[in-house]
Short mmCIF file of C-alpha atoms in Angstrom, two decimals:
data_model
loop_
_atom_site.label_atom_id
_atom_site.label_comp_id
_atom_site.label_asym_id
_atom_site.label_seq_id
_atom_site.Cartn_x
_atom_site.Cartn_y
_atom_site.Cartn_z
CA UNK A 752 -56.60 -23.60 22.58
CA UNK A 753 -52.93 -22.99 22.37
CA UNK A 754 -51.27 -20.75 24.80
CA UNK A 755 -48.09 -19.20 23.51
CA UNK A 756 -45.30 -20.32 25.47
CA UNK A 757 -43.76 -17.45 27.44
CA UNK A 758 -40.45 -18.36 28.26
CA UNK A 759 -39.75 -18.73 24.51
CA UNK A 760 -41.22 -15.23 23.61
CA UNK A 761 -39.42 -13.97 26.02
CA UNK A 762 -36.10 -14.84 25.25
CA UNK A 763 -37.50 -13.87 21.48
CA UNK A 764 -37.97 -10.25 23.12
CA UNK A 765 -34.58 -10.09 24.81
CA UNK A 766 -32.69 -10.76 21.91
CA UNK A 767 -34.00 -8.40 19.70
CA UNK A 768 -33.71 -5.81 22.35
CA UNK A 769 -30.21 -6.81 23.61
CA UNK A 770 -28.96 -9.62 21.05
CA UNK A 771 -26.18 -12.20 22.18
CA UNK A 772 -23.62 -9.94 23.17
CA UNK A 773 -25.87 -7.87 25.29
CA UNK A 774 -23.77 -4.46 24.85
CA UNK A 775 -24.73 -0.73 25.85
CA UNK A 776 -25.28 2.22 22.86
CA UNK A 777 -21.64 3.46 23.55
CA UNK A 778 -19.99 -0.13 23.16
CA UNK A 779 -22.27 -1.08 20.10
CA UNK A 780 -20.76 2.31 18.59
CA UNK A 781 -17.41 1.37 18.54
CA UNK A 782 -17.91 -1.43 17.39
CA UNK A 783 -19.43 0.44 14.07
CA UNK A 784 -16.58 2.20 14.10
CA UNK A 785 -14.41 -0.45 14.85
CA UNK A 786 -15.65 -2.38 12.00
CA UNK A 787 -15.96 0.52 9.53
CA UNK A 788 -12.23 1.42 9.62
CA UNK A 789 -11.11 -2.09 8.99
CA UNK A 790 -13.32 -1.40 5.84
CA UNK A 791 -11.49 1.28 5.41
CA UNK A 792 -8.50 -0.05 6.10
CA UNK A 793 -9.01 -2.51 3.53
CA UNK A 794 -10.10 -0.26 0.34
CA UNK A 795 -6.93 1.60 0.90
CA UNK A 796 -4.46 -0.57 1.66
CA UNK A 797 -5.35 -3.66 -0.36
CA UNK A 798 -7.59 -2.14 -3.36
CA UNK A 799 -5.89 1.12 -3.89
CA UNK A 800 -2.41 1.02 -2.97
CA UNK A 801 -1.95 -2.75 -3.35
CA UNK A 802 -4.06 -3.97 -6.06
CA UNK A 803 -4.75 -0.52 -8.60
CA UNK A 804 -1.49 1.21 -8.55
CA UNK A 805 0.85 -1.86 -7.10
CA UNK A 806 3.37 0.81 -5.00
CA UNK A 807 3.53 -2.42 -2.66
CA UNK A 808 3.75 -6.05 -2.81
CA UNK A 809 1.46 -7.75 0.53
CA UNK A 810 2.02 -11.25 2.41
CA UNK A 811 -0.86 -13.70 1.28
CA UNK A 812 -2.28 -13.58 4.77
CA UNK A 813 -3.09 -10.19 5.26
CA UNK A 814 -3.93 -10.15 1.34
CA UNK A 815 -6.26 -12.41 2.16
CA UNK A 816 -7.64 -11.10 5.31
CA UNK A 817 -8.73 -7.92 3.59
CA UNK A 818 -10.21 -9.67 0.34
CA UNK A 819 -12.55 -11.55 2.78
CA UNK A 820 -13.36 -8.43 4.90
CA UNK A 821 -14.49 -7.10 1.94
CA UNK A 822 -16.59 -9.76 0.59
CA UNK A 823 -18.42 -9.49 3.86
CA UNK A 824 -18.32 -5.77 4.58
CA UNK A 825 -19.22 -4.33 1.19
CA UNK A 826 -19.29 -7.42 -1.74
CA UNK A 827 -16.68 -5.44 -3.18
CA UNK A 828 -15.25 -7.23 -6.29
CA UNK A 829 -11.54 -6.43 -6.56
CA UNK A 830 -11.29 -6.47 -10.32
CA UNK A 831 -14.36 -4.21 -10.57
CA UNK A 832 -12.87 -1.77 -8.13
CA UNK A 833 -9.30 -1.41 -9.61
CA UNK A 834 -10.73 -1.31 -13.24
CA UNK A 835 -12.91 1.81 -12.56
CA UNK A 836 -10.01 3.25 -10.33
CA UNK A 837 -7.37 2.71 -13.16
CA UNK A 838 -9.98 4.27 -15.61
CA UNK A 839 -10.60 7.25 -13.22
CA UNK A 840 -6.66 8.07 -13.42
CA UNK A 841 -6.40 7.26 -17.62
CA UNK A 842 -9.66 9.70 -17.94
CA UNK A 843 -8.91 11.94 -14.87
CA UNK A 844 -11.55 15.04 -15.68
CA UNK A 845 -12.66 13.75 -18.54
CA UNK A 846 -16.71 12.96 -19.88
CA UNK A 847 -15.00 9.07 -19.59
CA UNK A 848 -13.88 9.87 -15.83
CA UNK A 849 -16.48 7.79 -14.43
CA UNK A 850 -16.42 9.78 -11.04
CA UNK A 851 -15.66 13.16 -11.83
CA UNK A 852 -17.42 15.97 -10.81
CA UNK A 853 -16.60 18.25 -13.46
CA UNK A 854 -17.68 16.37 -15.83
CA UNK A 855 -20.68 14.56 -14.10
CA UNK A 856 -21.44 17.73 -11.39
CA UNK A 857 -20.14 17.59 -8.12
CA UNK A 858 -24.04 16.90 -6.55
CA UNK A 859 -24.29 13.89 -8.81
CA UNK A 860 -20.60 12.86 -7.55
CA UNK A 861 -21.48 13.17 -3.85
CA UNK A 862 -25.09 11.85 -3.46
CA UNK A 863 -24.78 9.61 -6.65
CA UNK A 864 -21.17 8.05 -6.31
CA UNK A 865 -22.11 4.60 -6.07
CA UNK A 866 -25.04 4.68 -8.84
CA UNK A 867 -22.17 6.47 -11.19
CA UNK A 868 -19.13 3.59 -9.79
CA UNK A 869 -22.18 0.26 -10.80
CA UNK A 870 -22.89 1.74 -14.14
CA UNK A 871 -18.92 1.58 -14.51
CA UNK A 872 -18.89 -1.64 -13.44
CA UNK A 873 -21.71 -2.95 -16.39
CA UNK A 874 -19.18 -2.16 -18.52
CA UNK A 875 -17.45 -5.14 -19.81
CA UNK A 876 -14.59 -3.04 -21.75
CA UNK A 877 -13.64 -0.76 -19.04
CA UNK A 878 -13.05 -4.37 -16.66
CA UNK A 879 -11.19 -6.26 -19.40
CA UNK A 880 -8.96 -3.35 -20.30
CA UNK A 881 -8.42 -1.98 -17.10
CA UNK A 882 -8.34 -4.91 -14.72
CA UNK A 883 -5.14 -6.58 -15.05
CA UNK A 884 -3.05 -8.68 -12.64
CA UNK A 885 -6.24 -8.64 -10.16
CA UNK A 886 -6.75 -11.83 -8.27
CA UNK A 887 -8.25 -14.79 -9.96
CA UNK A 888 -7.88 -17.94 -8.05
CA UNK A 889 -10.49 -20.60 -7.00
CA UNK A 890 -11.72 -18.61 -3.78
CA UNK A 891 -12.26 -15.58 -6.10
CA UNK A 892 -13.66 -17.30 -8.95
CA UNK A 893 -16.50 -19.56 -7.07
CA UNK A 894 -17.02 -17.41 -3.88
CA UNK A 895 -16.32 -13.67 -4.06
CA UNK A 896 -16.93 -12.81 -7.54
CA UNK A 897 -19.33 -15.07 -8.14
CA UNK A 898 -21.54 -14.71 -4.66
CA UNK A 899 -20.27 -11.10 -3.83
CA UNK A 900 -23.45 -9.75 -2.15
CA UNK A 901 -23.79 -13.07 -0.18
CA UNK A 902 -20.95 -11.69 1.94
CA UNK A 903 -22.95 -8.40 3.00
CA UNK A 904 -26.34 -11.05 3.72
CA UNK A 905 -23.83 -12.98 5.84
CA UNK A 906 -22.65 -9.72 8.17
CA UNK A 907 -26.28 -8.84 8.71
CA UNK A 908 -26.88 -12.04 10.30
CA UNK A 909 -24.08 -11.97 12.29
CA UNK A 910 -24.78 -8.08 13.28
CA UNK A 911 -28.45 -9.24 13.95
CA UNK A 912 -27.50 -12.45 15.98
CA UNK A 913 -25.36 -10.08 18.34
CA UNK A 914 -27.18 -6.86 18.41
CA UNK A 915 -30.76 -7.79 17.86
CA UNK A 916 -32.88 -5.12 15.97
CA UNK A 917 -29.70 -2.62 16.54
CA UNK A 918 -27.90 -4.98 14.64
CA UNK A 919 -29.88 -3.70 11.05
CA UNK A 920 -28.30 -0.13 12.11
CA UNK A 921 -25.00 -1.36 12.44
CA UNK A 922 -25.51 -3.12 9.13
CA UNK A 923 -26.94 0.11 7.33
CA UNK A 924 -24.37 2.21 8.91
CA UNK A 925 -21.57 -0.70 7.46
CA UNK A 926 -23.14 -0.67 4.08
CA UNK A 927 -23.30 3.29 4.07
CA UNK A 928 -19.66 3.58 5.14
CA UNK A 929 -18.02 3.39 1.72
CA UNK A 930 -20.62 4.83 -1.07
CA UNK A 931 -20.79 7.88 1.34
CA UNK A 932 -16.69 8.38 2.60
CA UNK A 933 -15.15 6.79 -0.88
CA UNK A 934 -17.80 7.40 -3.33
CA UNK A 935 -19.13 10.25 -2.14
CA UNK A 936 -16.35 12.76 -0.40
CA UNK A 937 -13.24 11.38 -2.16
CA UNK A 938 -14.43 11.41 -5.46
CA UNK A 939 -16.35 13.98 -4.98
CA UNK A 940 -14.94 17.02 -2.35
CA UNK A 941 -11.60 15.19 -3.48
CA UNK A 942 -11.97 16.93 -7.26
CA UNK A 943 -13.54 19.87 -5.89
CA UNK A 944 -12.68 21.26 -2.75
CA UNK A 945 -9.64 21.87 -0.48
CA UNK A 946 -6.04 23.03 -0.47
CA UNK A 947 -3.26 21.56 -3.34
CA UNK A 948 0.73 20.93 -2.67
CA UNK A 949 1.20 20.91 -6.05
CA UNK A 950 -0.24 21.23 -9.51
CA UNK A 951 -0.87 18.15 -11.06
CA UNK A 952 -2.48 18.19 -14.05
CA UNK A 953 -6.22 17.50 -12.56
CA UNK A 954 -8.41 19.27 -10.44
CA UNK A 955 -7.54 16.89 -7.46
CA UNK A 956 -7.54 18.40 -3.63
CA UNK A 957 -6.52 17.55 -0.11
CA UNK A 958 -9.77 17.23 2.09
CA UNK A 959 -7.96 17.70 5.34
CA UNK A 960 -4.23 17.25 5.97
CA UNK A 961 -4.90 14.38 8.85
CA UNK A 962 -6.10 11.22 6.97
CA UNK A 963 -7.58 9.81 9.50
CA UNK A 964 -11.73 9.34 8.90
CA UNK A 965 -10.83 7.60 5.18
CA UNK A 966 -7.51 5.94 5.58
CA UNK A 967 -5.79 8.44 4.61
CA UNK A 968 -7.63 9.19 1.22
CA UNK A 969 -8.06 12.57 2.68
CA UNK A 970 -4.58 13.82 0.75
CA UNK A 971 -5.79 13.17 -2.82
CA UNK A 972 -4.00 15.37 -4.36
CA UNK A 973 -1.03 13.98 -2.83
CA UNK A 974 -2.04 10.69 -4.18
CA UNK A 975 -2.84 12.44 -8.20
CA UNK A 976 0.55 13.71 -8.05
CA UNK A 977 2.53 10.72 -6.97
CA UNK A 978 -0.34 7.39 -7.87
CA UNK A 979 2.18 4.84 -7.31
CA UNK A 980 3.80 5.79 -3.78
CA UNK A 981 2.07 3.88 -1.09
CA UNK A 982 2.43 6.67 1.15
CA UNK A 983 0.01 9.68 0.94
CA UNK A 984 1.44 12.11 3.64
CA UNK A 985 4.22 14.52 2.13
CA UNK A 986 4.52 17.79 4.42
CA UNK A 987 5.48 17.37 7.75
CA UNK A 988 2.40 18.19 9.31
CA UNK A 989 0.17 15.97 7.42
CA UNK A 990 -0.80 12.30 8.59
CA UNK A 991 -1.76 9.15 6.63
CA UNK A 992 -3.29 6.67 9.09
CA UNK A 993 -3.05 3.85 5.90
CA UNK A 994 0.92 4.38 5.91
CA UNK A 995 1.35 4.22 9.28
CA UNK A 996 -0.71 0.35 9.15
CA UNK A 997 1.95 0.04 5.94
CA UNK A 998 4.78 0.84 7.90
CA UNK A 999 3.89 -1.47 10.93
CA UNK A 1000 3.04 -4.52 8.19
CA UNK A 1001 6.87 -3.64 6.87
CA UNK A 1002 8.25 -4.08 10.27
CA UNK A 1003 6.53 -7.53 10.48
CA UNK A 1004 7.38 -8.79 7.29
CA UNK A 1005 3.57 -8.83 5.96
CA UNK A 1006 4.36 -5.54 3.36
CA UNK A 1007 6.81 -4.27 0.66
CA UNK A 1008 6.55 -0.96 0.03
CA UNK A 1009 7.94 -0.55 -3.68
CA UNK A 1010 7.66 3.20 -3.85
CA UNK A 1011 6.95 6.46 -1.68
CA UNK A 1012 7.27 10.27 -2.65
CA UNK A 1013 10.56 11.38 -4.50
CA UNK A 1014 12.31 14.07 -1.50
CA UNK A 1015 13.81 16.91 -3.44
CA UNK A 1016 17.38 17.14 -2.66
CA UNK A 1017 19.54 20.38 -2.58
CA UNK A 1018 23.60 20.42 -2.55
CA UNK A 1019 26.01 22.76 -3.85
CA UNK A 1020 24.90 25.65 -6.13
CA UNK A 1021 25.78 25.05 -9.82
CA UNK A 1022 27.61 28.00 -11.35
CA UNK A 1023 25.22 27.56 -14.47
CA UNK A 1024 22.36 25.14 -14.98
CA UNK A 1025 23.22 21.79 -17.01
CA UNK A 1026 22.08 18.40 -17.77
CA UNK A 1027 21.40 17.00 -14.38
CA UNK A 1028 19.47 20.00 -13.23
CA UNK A 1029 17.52 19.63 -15.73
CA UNK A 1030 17.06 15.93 -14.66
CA UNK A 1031 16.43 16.95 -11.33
CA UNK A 1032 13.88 19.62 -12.20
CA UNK A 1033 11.81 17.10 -14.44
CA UNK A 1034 12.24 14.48 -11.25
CA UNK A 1035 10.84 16.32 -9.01
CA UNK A 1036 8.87 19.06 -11.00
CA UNK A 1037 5.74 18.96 -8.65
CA UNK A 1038 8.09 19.84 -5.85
CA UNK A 1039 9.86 22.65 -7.48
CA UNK A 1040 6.92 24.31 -8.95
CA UNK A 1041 5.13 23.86 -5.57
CA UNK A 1042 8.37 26.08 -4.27
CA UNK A 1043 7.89 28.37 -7.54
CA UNK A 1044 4.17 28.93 -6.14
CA UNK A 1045 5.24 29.70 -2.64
CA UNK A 1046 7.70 32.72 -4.18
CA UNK A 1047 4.35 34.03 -6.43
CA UNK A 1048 1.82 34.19 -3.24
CA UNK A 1049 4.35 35.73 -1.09
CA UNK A 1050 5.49 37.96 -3.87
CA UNK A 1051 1.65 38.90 -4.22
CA UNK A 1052 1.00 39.17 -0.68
CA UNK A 1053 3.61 42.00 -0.84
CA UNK A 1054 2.42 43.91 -3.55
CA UNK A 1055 -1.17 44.02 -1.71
CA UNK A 1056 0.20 45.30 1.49
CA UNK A 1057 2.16 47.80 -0.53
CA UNK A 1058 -1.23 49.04 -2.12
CA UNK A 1059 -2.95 49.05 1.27
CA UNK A 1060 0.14 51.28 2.69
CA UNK A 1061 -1.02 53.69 -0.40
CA UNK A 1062 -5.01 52.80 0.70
CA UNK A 1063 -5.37 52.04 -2.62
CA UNK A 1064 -7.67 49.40 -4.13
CA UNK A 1065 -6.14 45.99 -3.96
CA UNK A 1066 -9.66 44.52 -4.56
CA UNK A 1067 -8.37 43.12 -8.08
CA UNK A 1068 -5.09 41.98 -7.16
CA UNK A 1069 -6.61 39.74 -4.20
CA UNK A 1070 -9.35 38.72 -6.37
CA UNK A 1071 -6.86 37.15 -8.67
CA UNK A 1072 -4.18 35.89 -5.97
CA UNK A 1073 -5.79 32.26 -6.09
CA UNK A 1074 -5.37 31.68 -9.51
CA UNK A 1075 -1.83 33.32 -10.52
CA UNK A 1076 0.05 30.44 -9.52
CA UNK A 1077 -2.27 27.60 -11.46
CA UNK A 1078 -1.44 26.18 -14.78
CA UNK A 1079 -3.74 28.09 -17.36
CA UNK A 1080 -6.24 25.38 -18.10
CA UNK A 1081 -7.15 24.83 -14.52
CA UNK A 1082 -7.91 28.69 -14.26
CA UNK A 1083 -12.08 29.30 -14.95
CA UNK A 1084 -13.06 31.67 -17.31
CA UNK A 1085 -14.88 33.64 -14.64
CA UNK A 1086 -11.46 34.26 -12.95
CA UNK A 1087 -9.42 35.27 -16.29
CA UNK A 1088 -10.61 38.67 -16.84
CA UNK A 1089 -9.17 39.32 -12.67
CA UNK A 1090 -6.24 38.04 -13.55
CA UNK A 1091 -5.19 39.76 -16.61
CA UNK A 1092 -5.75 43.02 -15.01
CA UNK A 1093 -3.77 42.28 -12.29
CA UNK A 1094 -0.80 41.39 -14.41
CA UNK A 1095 -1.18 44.58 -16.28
CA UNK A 1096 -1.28 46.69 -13.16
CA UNK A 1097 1.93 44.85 -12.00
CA UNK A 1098 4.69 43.63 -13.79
CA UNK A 1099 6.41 42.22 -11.04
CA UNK A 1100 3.77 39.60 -11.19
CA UNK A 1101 3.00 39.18 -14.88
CA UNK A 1102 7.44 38.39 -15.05
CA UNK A 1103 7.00 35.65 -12.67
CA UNK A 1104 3.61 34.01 -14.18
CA UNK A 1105 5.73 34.21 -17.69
CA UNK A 1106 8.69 32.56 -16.34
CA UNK A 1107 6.37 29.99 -14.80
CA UNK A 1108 4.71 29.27 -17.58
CA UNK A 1109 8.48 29.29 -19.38
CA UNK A 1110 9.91 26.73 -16.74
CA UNK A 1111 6.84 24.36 -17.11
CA UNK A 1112 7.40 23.91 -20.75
CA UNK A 1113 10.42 22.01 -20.05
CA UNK A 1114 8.82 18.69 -19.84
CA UNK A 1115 5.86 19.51 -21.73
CA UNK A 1116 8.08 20.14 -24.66
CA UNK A 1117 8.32 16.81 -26.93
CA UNK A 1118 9.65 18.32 -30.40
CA UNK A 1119 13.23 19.82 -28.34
CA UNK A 1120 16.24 17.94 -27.64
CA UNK A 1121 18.03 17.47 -24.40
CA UNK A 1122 20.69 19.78 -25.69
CA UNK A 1123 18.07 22.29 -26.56
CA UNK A 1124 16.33 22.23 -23.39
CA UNK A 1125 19.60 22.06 -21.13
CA UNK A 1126 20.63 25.43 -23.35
CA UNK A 1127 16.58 26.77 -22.94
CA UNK A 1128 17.05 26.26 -18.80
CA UNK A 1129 20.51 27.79 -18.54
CA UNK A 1130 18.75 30.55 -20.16
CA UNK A 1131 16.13 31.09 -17.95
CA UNK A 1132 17.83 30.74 -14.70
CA UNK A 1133 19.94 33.69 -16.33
CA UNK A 1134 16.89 35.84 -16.90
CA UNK A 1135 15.23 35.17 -13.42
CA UNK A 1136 18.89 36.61 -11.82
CA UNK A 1137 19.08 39.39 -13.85
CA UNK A 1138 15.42 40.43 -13.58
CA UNK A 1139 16.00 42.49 -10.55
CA UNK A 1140 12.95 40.61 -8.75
CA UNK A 1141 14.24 38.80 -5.46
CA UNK A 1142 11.90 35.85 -5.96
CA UNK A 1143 12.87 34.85 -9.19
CA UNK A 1144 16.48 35.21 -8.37
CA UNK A 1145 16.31 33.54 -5.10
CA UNK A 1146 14.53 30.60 -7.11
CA UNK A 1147 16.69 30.62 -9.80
CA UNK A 1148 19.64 29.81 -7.30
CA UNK A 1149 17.71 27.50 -5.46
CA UNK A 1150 16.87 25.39 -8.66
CA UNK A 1151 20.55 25.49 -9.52
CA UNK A 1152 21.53 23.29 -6.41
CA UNK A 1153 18.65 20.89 -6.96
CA UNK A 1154 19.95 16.76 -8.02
CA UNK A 1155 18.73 14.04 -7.67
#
């Protein structure tokens, strides 16, 4: 009869319980963490501002360091990734936006990211026309294109050789990291809920103003206003934890950012509105309609208190406040019926949503000349000053010192 031989079981028992680096809870933690935020890290920096929207050029080593981080930390194909991305911003809202949730539901988004991003993926179209300029050298040809989910095998062993059974957490938590964060909450939350800087023309949010947690995908709509700046951050107060790892690569000589966020510049006050205003105001029209929105919620935020001083109902007017300052198509039907009411019952505000509406047709408008629309903007800044409403005044002045 063979007796099992203890010493070996018993060093079989040890390392499942405590694996080869022997670490507590806490220290096997951080190292998820750890290990999840170079993930991170790498979808952001090398995928999305790198590879799908080139607003900078990397040095082959770290290029390389984050291609192989995500062969073994996700079997991530780079082509497959920037062709779905690139399609996401051609078909933004779209029934061809292959992520978004108005057009798929935002449960399906969140829970269902990943299931929605590998039926993209089948697609052989959406890779060929959307997947230019991605990598296709030897190493991605016959290792991680070819063998992409031998990568993710590969960091469970290691996890498992190290941890022991805690090592399959660690794995599971690695694998979850991206369909969940990615996937899931930017896609997702970032087409659905949160504040805007400015009105692109897509439903796209900020999640949080500190881009921490996802690289700093938090400020999406940051990122569908300006796609090719490799910095995500724009107000003062908000932080994008993939540009500050940009801005230390720079410093080293590993990164070249191409392109950030166009700063809207003010000098001297025009006496009248010509050519290079209107330049500047199609340059930087997110910024100067995000200034135009300012002047309409402050201008409603008076006209409540005023109907509170009279304790009369202001239930209307605040029920419509969120939507006054959106473009028209982005404003659900539910909300239209609010809205017109409150424009009738205050012409204050229905002047300023006209003249919004008026200033944002000049760079919609393709049929008009540059003569025409230089002649159509002298115009309006004269009607906003002689409208007797502060706001528009004080932004028609403004917009006459903006250049670029």
């Amino acid at each position: 009869m063979l007796l099992p031989d203890w010493a070996v079981l018993n060093a079989a028992v040890d390392w499942l319980a405590n694996g080869l680096w022997n670490l507590s809870w806490w220290q096997i933690v951080l190292y998820a963490l750890f290990t999840t935020h170079i993930t991170i890290a790498s979808v952001t920096i090398y995928l999305h501002r790198h590879q799908a929207h080139r607003a900078m050029d990397l040095h082959w080593l770290p290029a390389h360091f984050f291609r192989f981080w995500l062969w073994l930390g996700t079997g991530q194909v780079t082509k497959e990734w920037v062709a779905v991305h690139r399609k996401h911003h051609a078909k933004c809202e779209t029934a061809d936006d292959p992520h978004s949730p108005h057009a798929h539901g935002i449960e399906t988004v969140f829970w269902k990211g990943a299931e929605l991003y590998r039926a993209e993926t089948a697609k052989q179209e959406t890779i060929d026309k959307f997947s230019l300029g991605c990598p296709n050298d030897w190493i991605e040809r016959n290792l991680y294109s070819r063998y992409s989910w031998q990568g993710v095998g590969l960091m469970l062993i290691l996890n498992l050789a190290l941890f022991g059974a805690a090592g399959l957490v660690v794995w599971a938590v690695q694998m979850a990291w991206i369909p969940f964060w990615a996937a899931g909450v930017v896609n997702g939350i970032g087409h659905y809920w949160g504040y805007r800087n400015f009105e692109a023309p897509d439903a796209s949010t900020n999640i949080s103003p500190w881009g921490i947690i996802i690289g700093g995908e938090e400020l999406h709509n940051n990122h569908h206003t300006y796609p090719t700046s490799a910095k995500f951050s724009v107000k003062p107060y908000e932080f994008d934890v993939g540009w500050m790892y940009i801005s230390m690569m720079q410093r080293l000589g590993l990164a070249k950012v191409k392109k950030t966020p166009p700063r809207l510049q003010l000098g001297q006050i025009k006496p009248v509105a010509d050519e290079k205003t209107l330049e500047a105001l199609i340059a930087h029209r997110y910024e100067v309609m995000a200034g135009f929105a300012r002047d309409l919620k402050r201008t409603c935020q008076q006209e409540i208190a005023v109907l509170k001083a009279k304790q009369a109902d202001a239930s209307v007017l605040v029920a419509a406040r969120r939507w006054l300052h959106r473009d028209d198509e982005r404003v659900p039907a539910s909300a239209q019926p609010k809205i017109a009411e409150a424009r009738a019952a205050h012409p204050v505000l229905d002047k300023m949503v006209t003249m919004r509406e008026e200033l944002r047709q000049m760079w919609l408008s393709t049929s008009l000349s540059r003569e025409q629309l230089t002649a159509n903007l002298k115009d309006w800044c004269h009607r906003a000053e002689s409208s007797g409403i502060q706001a528009l005044q004080d932004f028609s002045v403004r917009l006459r010192s903006v250049h670029i």
